XYZ file of C-alpha atoms in Angstrom:
672
model
C -4.091 -13.982 -30.641
C -1.379 -11.417 -29.756
C -2.562 -7.850 -29.336
C -3.190 -6.084 -32.647
C -2.270 -9.260 -34.506
C -2.945 -9.680 -38.197
C -4.992 -12.679 -39.409
C -3.050 -15.324 -41.269
C -4.841 -14.644 -44.552
C -4.340 -10.870 -44.431
C -2.344 -9.319 -47.246
C 0.496 -7.352 -45.688
C 1.776 -4.623 -47.945
C 5.504 -3.939 -47.857
C 6.122 -0.717 -45.943
C 8.045 2.091 -47.652
C 11.513 2.868 -46.352
C 12.101 5.598 -43.718
C 12.481 9.032 -45.262
C 14.662 11.945 -44.206
C 12.892 15.197 -45.023
C 14.988 17.628 -47.090
C 12.546 20.486 -46.588
C 9.608 20.881 -44.241
C 6.945 18.476 -45.491
C 3.797 16.745 -44.316
C 3.456 13.003 -44.150
C 1.113 13.156 -47.126
C 3.931 14.617 -49.195
C 6.536 12.149 -47.933
C 4.451 8.981 -48.334
C 2.130 8.364 -51.259
C 1.519 4.654 -50.586
C -2.166 4.370 -49.625
C -1.374 1.704 -47.027
C 0.506 4.314 -44.944
C -1.872 5.769 -42.351
C 0.531 7.487 -39.921
C 4.241 7.883 -39.269
C 6.846 7.958 -36.545
C 8.825 11.178 -36.393
C 11.902 10.891 -34.184
C 10.247 7.833 -32.631
C 6.899 9.515 -31.838
C 3.674 8.421 -33.556
C 2.222 11.297 -35.567
C -0.671 11.951 -37.954
C 0.195 12.185 -41.643
C -0.875 15.837 -41.555
C 2.015 16.637 -39.174
C 4.814 18.824 -40.554
C 8.179 17.067 -40.642
C 11.108 19.465 -40.331
C 14.159 19.273 -42.569
C 16.603 16.551 -41.454
C 13.971 14.767 -39.351
C 13.485 11.062 -40.098
C 9.940 9.881 -40.711
C 9.149 6.170 -40.549
C 5.893 5.142 -42.266
C 3.201 3.218 -40.380
C 1.078 0.908 -42.533
C -2.469 -0.046 -41.627
C -1.554 -3.734 -41.280
C 1.261 -3.093 -38.782
C 0.558 -3.324 -35.021
C 0.682 0.487 -34.743
C -1.513 0.861 -37.814
C -4.112 -1.565 -36.491
C -4.224 0.296 -33.174
C -4.750 3.603 -35.021
C -7.469 2.056 -37.187
C -9.261 0.737 -34.095
C -8.887 3.948 -32.129
C -10.340 5.880 -35.051
C -13.247 3.429 -35.191
C -13.819 4.012 -31.447
C -14.197 7.753 -32.131
C -16.718 7.031 -34.868
C -18.620 4.794 -32.428
C -18.773 7.628 -29.871
C -19.863 10.127 -32.500
C -22.595 7.748 -33.667
C -23.891 7.272 -30.108
C -24.063 11.022 -29.483
C -25.708 11.579 -32.872
C -28.519 9.275 -31.771
C -28.488 10.238 -28.084
C -27.001 13.717 -27.486
C -27.450 13.235 -23.722
C -24.923 10.368 -23.670
C -21.785 11.373 -21.787
C -18.396 10.090 -22.965
C -15.965 7.932 -21.024
C -12.874 6.618 -22.835
C -12.449 4.662 -26.067
C -9.111 2.869 -26.459
C -7.925 0.253 -28.959
C -7.555 -3.202 -27.404
C -6.470 -6.646 -28.618
C -8.317 -7.274 -31.890
C -10.688 -4.331 -31.463
C -11.798 -1.337 -29.424
C -14.436 -0.156 -26.975
C -16.024 3.046 -25.790
C -17.707 3.748 -22.439
C -20.849 5.856 -22.130
C -22.944 7.245 -19.314
C -26.515 6.732 -20.545
C -29.848 6.626 -18.751
C -30.586 3.017 -19.723
C -28.395 0.137 -20.950
C -28.016 -0.333 -24.688
C -30.465 -2.777 -26.304
C -29.803 -4.894 -29.417
C -31.967 -2.436 -31.339
C -29.787 0.431 -30.070
C -26.664 -1.355 -31.280
C -28.178 -1.821 -34.759
C -28.984 1.896 -34.935
C -25.449 2.785 -33.782
C -23.994 0.486 -36.436
C -26.002 2.228 -39.164
C -24.933 5.655 -37.898
C -21.286 4.524 -37.939
C -21.626 3.419 -41.561
C -22.887 6.886 -42.537
C -20.015 8.627 -40.712
C -17.416 6.323 -42.271
C -18.783 6.894 -45.791
C -18.832 10.676 -45.306
C -15.032 10.777 -45.170
C -14.771 13.184 -42.213
C -11.218 14.361 -41.575
C -9.554 13.798 -38.169
C -7.909 17.140 -37.312
C -5.617 17.516 -34.310
C -5.693 20.639 -32.158
C -3.465 21.556 -29.196
C -5.429 23.210 -26.393
C -4.729 24.526 -22.922
C -6.351 22.966 -19.872
C -8.723 25.912 -19.573
C -9.649 25.767 -23.268
C -10.339 22.043 -23.003
C -12.527 22.554 -19.939
C -14.480 25.282 -21.704
C -15.066 23.137 -24.795
C -15.927 19.979 -22.863
C -17.951 21.551 -20.085
C -20.798 19.073 -20.660
C -18.489 16.038 -20.463
C -17.772 15.378 -16.746
C -15.585 12.341 -17.342
C -13.426 14.221 -19.830
C -13.062 17.070 -17.334
C -11.731 14.575 -14.786
C -9.116 13.352 -17.263
C -7.878 16.836 -18.144
C -6.102 17.027 -14.782
C -4.085 13.959 -15.743
C -2.417 15.651 -18.739
C 1.054 14.188 -19.092
C 0.563 12.170 -15.938
C 1.427 8.760 -17.297
C 2.108 7.535 -13.779
C -1.364 8.522 -12.654
C -3.371 7.618 -15.757
C -4.228 4.000 -16.433
C -3.012 2.586 -19.754
C -6.380 2.943 -21.453
C -6.697 6.538 -20.246
C -3.341 7.420 -21.798
C -4.989 7.385 -25.237
C -6.601 10.643 -24.152
C -4.172 12.404 -21.827
C -0.917 10.436 -21.956
C 1.086 13.026 -23.917
C 2.883 16.168 -22.833
C 0.326 18.267 -24.735
C -3.416 18.277 -24.310
C -5.117 17.784 -27.661
C -8.614 17.607 -29.094
C -9.435 15.861 -32.354
C -12.113 17.497 -34.508
C -14.138 15.473 -36.990
C -14.406 17.879 -39.932
C -16.943 17.588 -42.740
C -14.895 17.489 -45.981
C -17.481 19.485 -47.933
C -18.358 22.321 -45.562
C -15.201 22.375 -43.449
C -17.453 22.411 -40.380
C -16.466 20.573 -37.192
C -19.305 18.101 -36.641
C -17.910 16.360 -33.533
C -14.840 16.421 -31.288
C -13.177 14.428 -28.557
C -10.324 14.798 -26.095
C -7.623 12.527 -27.516
C -3.881 12.010 -27.673
C -4.034 10.491 -31.178
C -2.867 9.846 -33.782
C -5.766 8.961 -36.074
C -6.349 7.916 -39.654
C -6.454 10.846 -42.101
C -10.227 10.405 -42.537
C -13.119 8.156 -41.590
C -13.409 6.622 -45.064
C -10.082 4.845 -44.466
C -11.759 2.801 -41.720
C -13.418 0.913 -44.565
C -15.905 -1.915 -44.167
C -13.904 -4.203 -41.871
C -15.726 -2.901 -38.775
C -18.313 -4.656 -36.614
C -19.866 -3.998 -33.217
C -19.551 -7.080 -31.031
C -21.302 -6.747 -27.671
C -22.191 -4.470 -24.771
C -21.282 -4.697 -21.106
C -21.279 -2.723 -17.888
C -18.004 -1.189 -16.698
C -17.050 1.009 -13.774
C -15.490 4.370 -14.599
C -11.713 4.068 -14.331
C -12.121 0.452 -13.205
C -13.175 1.271 -9.646
C -16.329 -0.096 -8.039
C -16.571 3.188 -6.128
C -17.196 5.055 -9.394
C -20.339 5.253 -11.570
C -21.194 2.260 -13.710
C -21.041 3.041 -17.431
C -22.212 1.134 -20.498
C -19.436 -0.230 -22.708
C -19.769 -1.050 -26.391
C -17.144 -3.385 -27.856
C -16.229 -3.496 -31.530
C -13.593 -4.884 -33.847
C -11.897 -3.326 -36.874
C -9.668 -4.809 -39.577
C -8.095 -3.430 -42.752
C -10.462 -5.327 -45.073
C -13.802 -7.110 -45.052
C -11.990 -10.398 -45.674
C -9.841 -9.832 -42.575
C -12.994 -9.169 -40.565
C -14.626 -12.358 -41.830
C -11.514 -14.376 -40.997
C -11.556 -12.939 -37.478
C -15.257 -13.713 -37.060
C -14.620 -17.273 -38.252
C -11.913 -17.627 -35.601
C -14.347 -16.355 -32.981
C -16.931 -18.920 -34.070
C -14.366 -21.682 -33.804
C -13.244 -20.384 -30.402
C -16.865 -20.410 -29.196
C -17.167 -24.067 -30.180
C -14.008 -24.763 -28.179
C -14.993 -22.706 -25.110
C -13.824 -24.794 -22.165
C -16.814 -23.738 -20.062
C -19.199 -25.144 -22.673
C -17.153 -28.315 -23.210
C -16.682 -28.793 -19.472
C -20.427 -29.009 -19.027
C -21.073 -31.123 -22.132
C -18.351 -33.646 -21.227
C -19.120 -33.594 -17.470
C -15.618 -32.485 -16.455
C -15.997 -29.716 -13.844
C -18.393 -27.176 -12.381
C -18.562 -24.059 -10.198
C -21.285 -24.705 -7.579
C -22.832 -21.554 -6.135
C -22.670 -23.157 -2.701
C -18.853 -23.068 -2.815
C -18.305 -19.552 -4.166
C -17.174 -17.641 -7.239
C -13.982 -18.755 -8.924
C -13.749 -22.047 -7.009
C -14.050 -25.165 -9.175
C -14.744 -28.807 -8.440
C -13.537 -31.468 -10.855
C -15.909 -34.328 -11.646
C -14.629 -37.907 -12.048
C -13.848 -37.576 -15.767
C -12.257 -34.173 -15.294
C -10.342 -35.599 -12.357
C -8.844 -38.281 -14.591
C -7.601 -35.686 -17.086
C -6.210 -33.503 -14.309
C -4.465 -36.473 -12.686
C -2.854 -37.441 -16.008
C -1.647 -33.854 -16.529
C -0.102 -33.852 -13.052
C 1.333 -37.381 -13.284
C 3.162 -36.596 -16.511
C 4.523 -33.437 -14.907
C 5.702 -35.378 -11.835
C 7.504 -37.904 -14.019
C 9.255 -35.061 -15.827
C 10.244 -33.438 -12.515
C 11.838 -36.627 -11.201
C 13.724 -37.104 -14.470
C 15.171 -33.590 -14.185
C 16.421 -33.679 -10.630
C 13.563 -32.044 -8.727
C 12.594 -32.869 -5.157
C 8.919 -32.647 -4.217
C 7.847 -30.654 -1.165
C 4.550 -29.709 0.482
C 3.451 -26.605 2.344
C 0.273 -25.512 4.185
C -2.458 -23.366 2.646
C -2.359 -20.745 5.406
C 0.344 -18.916 7.319
C 1.074 -16.067 9.697
C 1.148 -12.669 8.045
C 4.756 -12.113 9.127
C 5.922 -14.564 6.462
C 4.420 -12.389 3.734
C 5.874 -9.282 5.362
C 9.315 -10.837 4.975
C 8.664 -11.893 1.384
C 7.203 -8.492 0.448
C 3.799 -9.802 -0.625
C 1.920 -7.778 1.982
C 3.652 -4.650 0.696
C 3.304 -5.306 -3.021
C 0.558 -7.876 -3.492
C -1.929 -7.355 -0.647
C -4.786 -6.328 -2.968
C -4.537 -9.742 -4.623
C -4.761 -11.618 -1.295
C -7.800 -12.721 0.669
C -8.393 -10.666 3.846
C -6.609 -11.630 7.025
C -8.076 -14.000 9.596
C -7.283 -12.800 13.115
C -6.651 -15.928 15.193
C -5.267 -17.140 18.553
C -6.444 -14.129 20.560
C -7.526 -14.961 24.128
C -9.589 -12.857 26.517
C -10.564 -13.154 30.162
C -14.075 -13.139 31.618
C -14.138 -9.350 31.511
C -13.219 -9.228 27.837
C -9.627 -8.106 28.405
C -7.098 -9.482 25.955
C -4.766 -11.853 27.770
C -3.019 -13.126 24.668
C -2.475 -11.157 21.508
C -3.763 -12.781 18.341
C -2.131 -12.857 14.943
C -3.222 -12.315 11.379
C -3.195 -15.397 9.195
C -3.533 -15.350 5.397
C -4.427 -17.856 2.722
C -1.256 -18.136 0.669
C -1.184 -16.453 -2.755
C 2.300 -17.811 -3.542
C 4.408 -20.822 -2.587
C 7.861 -19.249 -2.768
C 8.116 -18.020 0.880
C 7.476 -21.571 2.126
C 10.204 -22.975 -0.099
C 12.620 -20.372 1.227
C 11.930 -21.648 4.744
C 12.602 -25.221 3.587
C 15.945 -24.105 2.148
C 16.755 -22.273 5.387
C 15.744 -25.177 7.651
C 19.349 -26.448 7.811
C 22.787 -25.592 6.592
C 23.342 -25.915 2.858
C 26.509 -26.689 0.925
C 27.429 -25.597 -2.580
C 27.535 -29.329 -3.381
C 23.709 -29.432 -3.033
C 23.182 -26.720 -5.635
C 21.307 -26.445 -7.881
C 18.596 -27.415 -5.373
C 15.295 -27.808 -7.206
C 12.188 -27.800 -5.001
C 8.836 -28.507 -6.655
C 5.282 -28.456 -5.341
C 1.769 -28.761 -6.706
C 0.713 -26.034 -4.316
C -2.830 -24.699 -4.144
C -2.892 -20.916 -3.687
C -5.700 -18.399 -3.266
C -6.001 -15.007 -4.909
C -8.768 -12.501 -4.420
C -9.619 -11.801 -8.045
C -12.434 -9.308 -8.598
C -15.669 -11.059 -9.484
C -15.855 -9.268 -12.846
C -12.499 -10.719 -13.929
C -13.333 -14.375 -13.189
C -13.632 -16.524 -16.299
C -14.126 -20.265 -16.087
C -10.917 -22.088 -15.249
C -8.680 -19.464 -16.853
C -9.207 -16.926 -14.048
C -10.109 -18.406 -10.666
C -9.683 -17.659 -6.969
C -8.315 -21.061 -5.997
C -5.603 -22.499 -8.224
C -2.917 -25.151 -8.075
C 0.473 -24.129 -9.373
C 3.096 -26.566 -10.589
C 5.505 -24.366 -8.729
C 9.273 -24.812 -8.508
C 12.072 -22.801 -6.978
C 15.656 -23.496 -7.866
C 18.528 -22.287 -5.704
C 21.849 -21.875 -7.501
C 25.266 -20.321 -7.123
C 25.841 -17.149 -9.165
C 27.967 -19.009 -11.705
C 25.218 -21.601 -12.227
C 22.512 -19.069 -13.121
C 22.967 -18.910 -16.862
C 23.187 -22.661 -17.467
C 20.244 -23.373 -15.154
C 17.974 -20.865 -16.894
C 18.882 -22.323 -20.284
C 18.235 -25.812 -18.917
C 14.868 -24.732 -17.470
C 13.765 -23.266 -20.790
C 14.625 -26.471 -22.617
C 12.792 -28.450 -19.925
C 9.758 -26.224 -20.511
C 9.797 -26.713 -24.294
C 10.179 -30.500 -24.058
C 7.397 -30.841 -21.500
C 4.913 -28.630 -23.362
C 5.565 -30.598 -26.543
C 4.595 -33.706 -24.599
C 1.181 -32.154 -24.021
C 0.853 -31.416 -27.734
C 1.862 -27.722 -27.765
C 4.819 -26.885 -29.985
C 4.441 -23.337 -31.358
C 6.201 -20.887 -29.024
C 7.682 -17.434 -28.692
C 9.212 -15.713 -25.658
C 8.385 -12.521 -23.793
C 10.822 -10.669 -21.526
C 9.160 -8.745 -18.685
C 11.286 -5.989 -17.196
C 11.187 -3.887 -14.052
C 8.386 -1.543 -13.054
C 10.276 0.995 -10.899
C 7.091 1.898 -9.013
C 6.250 -1.688 -8.084
C 9.496 -3.422 -7.196
C 12.341 -3.524 -4.726
C 16.062 -4.255 -5.037
C 19.057 -2.439 -6.486
C 19.221 -1.192 -10.064
C 22.441 -3.139 -10.538
C 20.874 -6.461 -9.526
C 17.865 -5.887 -11.769
C 20.067 -4.904 -14.690
C 22.251 -7.969 -14.296
C 19.260 -10.305 -13.972
C 17.468 -8.799 -16.972
C 20.556 -9.003 -19.179
C 21.112 -12.651 -18.239
C 17.533 -13.553 -19.129
C 17.726 -11.610 -22.393
C 20.904 -13.391 -23.492
C 19.533 -16.861 -22.685
C 16.244 -16.078 -24.440
C 18.042 -14.857 -27.561
C 20.232 -17.960 -27.622
C 17.100 -20.145 -27.707
C 16.519 -18.979 -31.282
C 12.845 -18.196 -30.599
C 11.204 -14.857 -31.273
C 11.635 -12.543 -28.260
C 9.262 -9.660 -27.569
C 9.476 -7.041 -24.850
C 7.045 -6.509 -21.961
C 8.275 -3.259 -20.358
C 7.367 -2.972 -16.688
C 5.640 -6.355 -16.615
C 7.942 -8.117 -14.153
C 6.944 -9.265 -10.670
C 8.070 -7.044 -7.804
C 11.089 -9.263 -6.998
C 12.665 -9.867 -10.400
C 12.440 -9.974 -14.235
C 11.008 -12.965 -16.051
C 10.873 -14.828 -19.334
C 7.439 -16.155 -20.199
C 6.763 -18.793 -22.808
C 3.834 -17.866 -25.041
C 2.248 -20.865 -26.783
C -0.075 -20.809 -29.787
C -2.928 -23.288 -29.768
C -4.621 -25.194 -32.584
C -6.500 -22.125 -33.853
C -3.622 -19.658 -33.490
C -4.507 -18.026 -30.171
C -1.659 -17.136 -27.852
C -1.567 -18.213 -24.198
C 1.043 -17.290 -21.623
C 2.142 -20.545 -20.044
C 5.519 -21.082 -18.450
C 7.507 -18.442 -16.623
C 11.136 -18.397 -15.532
C 11.942 -15.576 -13.108
C 15.293 -14.571 -11.703
C 15.309 -13.330 -8.108
C 18.223 -11.764 -6.234
C 15.929 -10.187 -3.655
C 14.084 -13.012 -1.876
C 17.288 -14.806 -0.806
C 18.463 -11.559 0.796
C 15.147 -10.907 2.567
C 15.117 -14.468 3.971
C 18.856 -14.502 4.818
C 19.429 -17.597 2.699
C 23.008 -18.863 2.693
C 25.122 -21.803 1.598
C 28.691 -22.777 2.365
C 30.887 -22.135 -0.664
C 33.887 -24.256 -1.722
C 36.230 -21.879 0.117
C 34.261 -22.194 3.350
C 32.661 -18.741 3.175
C 28.937 -18.124 3.562
C 27.378 -17.034 0.282
C 23.876 -16.013 -0.816
C 22.216 -18.191 -3.467
C 20.324 -16.884 -6.463
C 16.693 -18.002 -6.664
C 14.883 -18.986 -9.860
C 11.071 -19.133 -9.859
C 9.705 -21.569 -12.437
C 6.052 -22.296 -13.166
C 5.759 -24.545 -16.181
C 2.006 -24.965 -16.610
C 1.105 -21.712 -14.832
C -1.781 -23.275 -12.946
C -3.299 -26.710 -13.380
C -6.776 -25.219 -13.748
C -5.819 -22.762 -16.466
C -3.674 -25.320 -18.288
C -6.590 -27.779 -18.168
C -8.762 -25.131 -19.867
C -6.102 -24.395 -22.490
C -5.693 -28.073 -23.398
C -9.460 -28.570 -23.451
C -9.827 -25.743 -25.980
C -6.693 -26.719 -27.911
C -8.075 -30.218 -28.498
C -11.724 -29.058 -28.624
C -12.390 -31.787 -26.051
C -10.938 -34.533 -28.278
C -7.914 -35.278 -26.079
C -5.162 -37.634 -27.212
C -5.689 -41.154 -25.924
C -3.399 -40.848 -22.899
C -5.395 -37.875 -21.559
C -8.893 -39.087 -22.463
C -11.024 -39.985 -19.426
C -12.478 -42.961 -21.331
C -9.973 -44.358 -23.798
C -11.895 -47.274 -25.289
C -15.583 -48.196 -25.483
C -16.741 -51.594 -26.675
C -19.972 -51.569 -28.722
C -21.598 -54.913 -29.526
C -23.640 -55.001 -32.728
C -26.157 -57.084 -30.794
C -26.478 -58.303 -27.211
C -25.009 -61.701 -28.078
C -21.585 -60.163 -28.741
C -21.376 -58.483 -25.327
C -19.539 -61.323 -23.540
C -16.917 -61.481 -26.324
C -16.262 -57.749 -25.943
C -16.155 -58.088 -22.148
C -13.144 -60.370 -22.576
C -11.348 -57.911 -24.841
C -12.045 -54.973 -22.527
C -10.938 -57.013 -19.480
C -7.533 -57.546 -21.112
C -7.221 -53.816 -21.801
C -8.213 -52.860 -18.253
C -5.633 -55.294 -16.886
C -3.036 -53.223 -18.773
C -4.292 -50.002 -17.199
C -6.432 -48.852 -20.111
C -9.583 -46.918 -19.209
C -12.050 -49.091 -21.108
C -15.690 -50.134 -20.789
C -18.444 -51.940 -22.691
C -21.722 -50.247 -23.519
C -24.326 -52.813 -22.490
C -27.183 -50.311 -22.632
C -30.415 -51.099 -24.454
C -29.703 -48.383 -27.050
C -29.334 -49.490 -30.652
C -25.815 -49.617 -32.060
C -26.064 -46.397 -34.177
C -27.166 -44.427 -31.119
C -24.317 -45.871 -29.050
C -21.864 -44.783 -31.727
C -23.310 -41.259 -31.764
C -23.248 -41.060 -27.957
C -19.594 -42.027 -27.617
C -18.518 -39.990 -30.627
C -20.127 -36.955 -29.008
C -18.294 -37.833 -25.779
C -15.083 -37.774 -27.880
C -13.923 -41.283 -26.936
C -10.785 -41.988 -29.045
C -11.424 -45.669 -29.818
C -14.708 -47.485 -30.281
C -14.332 -51.246 -30.675
C -17.316 -52.646 -32.600
C -17.934 -56.372 -32.749
C -20.327 -58.367 -34.945
C -20.396 -61.947 -36.165
C -17.474 -61.614 -38.621
C -15.269 -60.054 -35.925
C -16.112 -62.702 -33.322
C -15.532 -65.509 -35.799
C -12.129 -64.101 -36.758
C -11.038 -63.297 -33.177
C -10.949 -59.644 -34.152
C -12.545 -56.241 -33.522
C -13.375 -53.280 -35.734
C -11.972 -49.847 -34.857
C -14.111 -46.742 -35.228
C -12.354 -43.403 -34.739
C -13.620 -39.980 -33.700
C -13.545 -38.673 -37.262
C -15.934 -41.430 -38.389
C -13.334 -43.549 -40.169
C -13.261 -47.280 -39.484
C -10.709 -50.118 -39.608
C -12.350 -53.525 -39.735
C -11.208 -57.004 -38.760
C -8.214 -56.091 -36.572
C -6.953 -59.128 -34.604
C -7.383 -58.742 -30.848
C -3.652 -58.824 -30.022
C -2.937 -56.230 -32.699
C -5.809 -54.056 -31.451
C -4.503 -54.166 -27.881
C -0.987 -53.330 -29.078
C -2.293 -50.448 -31.171
C -4.175 -48.965 -28.198
C -1.431 -49.394 -25.584
C 1.221 -48.004 -27.952
C -0.881 -44.901 -28.594
C -1.131 -44.363 -24.834
C 2.519 -45.121 -24.083
C 3.860 -42.832 -26.836
C 1.305 -40.096 -26.086
C 0.364 -40.161 -29.753
C -1.703 -37.255 -31.065
C -4.537 -39.478 -32.280
């Protein structure tokens, strides 16, 4: 699901209109709707206790809005930290940000949390929530903060980052991302005593009681302080928080369904792929049945590429480092690359170097190779758009802690394409690529999309402001014309240009980033790419990067979870299984299956000694789309009986009709 998303069954209260204060007022005075938990004053998120000056505009933030959910979850993270220190005063605090669908908090404790510890923490949180402690914001100086938090070494480290958004990681900005340094006190409503406090940017809910009963602790994990393996390892507690108990239950139900669909679990159950220790972390092998599915995914993609004017190319897996110096990857992406291999060096008998070696790298991207293909000979404007496509395997040195099945691997195959166009072709080509993306994804059974526009990160990019501005505006206009929802991803672009990404929702409403279309004015300049224009002058093309599936491995995992392993017939590794009611009917079924196999259908007969009910259970569990069952009535009538994955059955179907039904489902890619 998108970050801070609201479950489909949540009741979303209508937010009050923005208010212009006529006299100095607090948010409590301006907004009486109980769903309002914070406000934006002149665009800045503020607690409801904040004074709003006359003529300032205050915009209410409801608890079901994305901002409201983040505030709810951040407040719950503070309660989690308070509960931990109530039980274990020696626990030292890390950070506790809101995240997609929940929150976490990191702790330095002597021993990892046990399930019994988590239960005790949960009970302590309930008591704090019921007590209705007020969250009270206080501005402090650096010295005051250090004096108050002298026993919190991790907080002391963060104090030096006050206002340093460039230096603080996103999750750390919840503590020190503002211009002011602030501490939030948890104040007992009866005594007025501060019972706990934390360094925090805020804002927070008015009081802990507003967190309600839609909170649950989920799991624990180890995490390095500030994400660096060089730092101490802390213990992280994850939780989730929702406006109501019903919202929480709906979320937990989605998690249960997601667990059933986990591609790692299904991959093992259906014998599709594995990650042998002998090969290494993040490197998958596809078994025969998984190989069939992967081949069908790729074959459909290849057919679509040919139909849309692409030319297929191939490039090696390794190259000299100088290529990635030219492309900029060694400058901007080196941490994501495998270390260099120093090759070709020669020495004499005394060990003196007689020939200098060179650094070679496993490729993390295909684009530099395609630029060399474009540059291999002179190009005319008549050849453009030139669309080069490759199923290119690339290698990225992902940290071991980030690897996750097929969705995050170290070796991946991209359905990569690079399109070279004249400047006046850019707009139409991007629009055409987006439509190509939508049509192709629908063919795989995905049809619920929205778009995300990733813009420049000034600290991690090259190229002129003018080129970036022009490219970004072009992408924005094309995206808006598509009619789909467009959301912003500030600073999320690659180092060479802005991008549109297609976000697809699967069968249970989760969002996956799939296709990307990126505009690049920089690579053609760095590689001195040129074409001869109609007037005979030499001009520089514009480059479009397009990855439709992202990577084959990740897309395989997404489809596996989307279909919960029950692929449509055209993708199923075994499309038809014949099951004789008794051994005598085996030869009859062999004839039917032989006709199907002659038409390219992946079909087989189960001649095992198992009884028919067990055979049905076995192949239903294997998620075979069609089971053809034959007994005496079927044989006598020259027919078969269909049994489907949902347990329904269609008896006495003539053989010719059965074959037509199966081949049509495959040919039309029906969502059976």
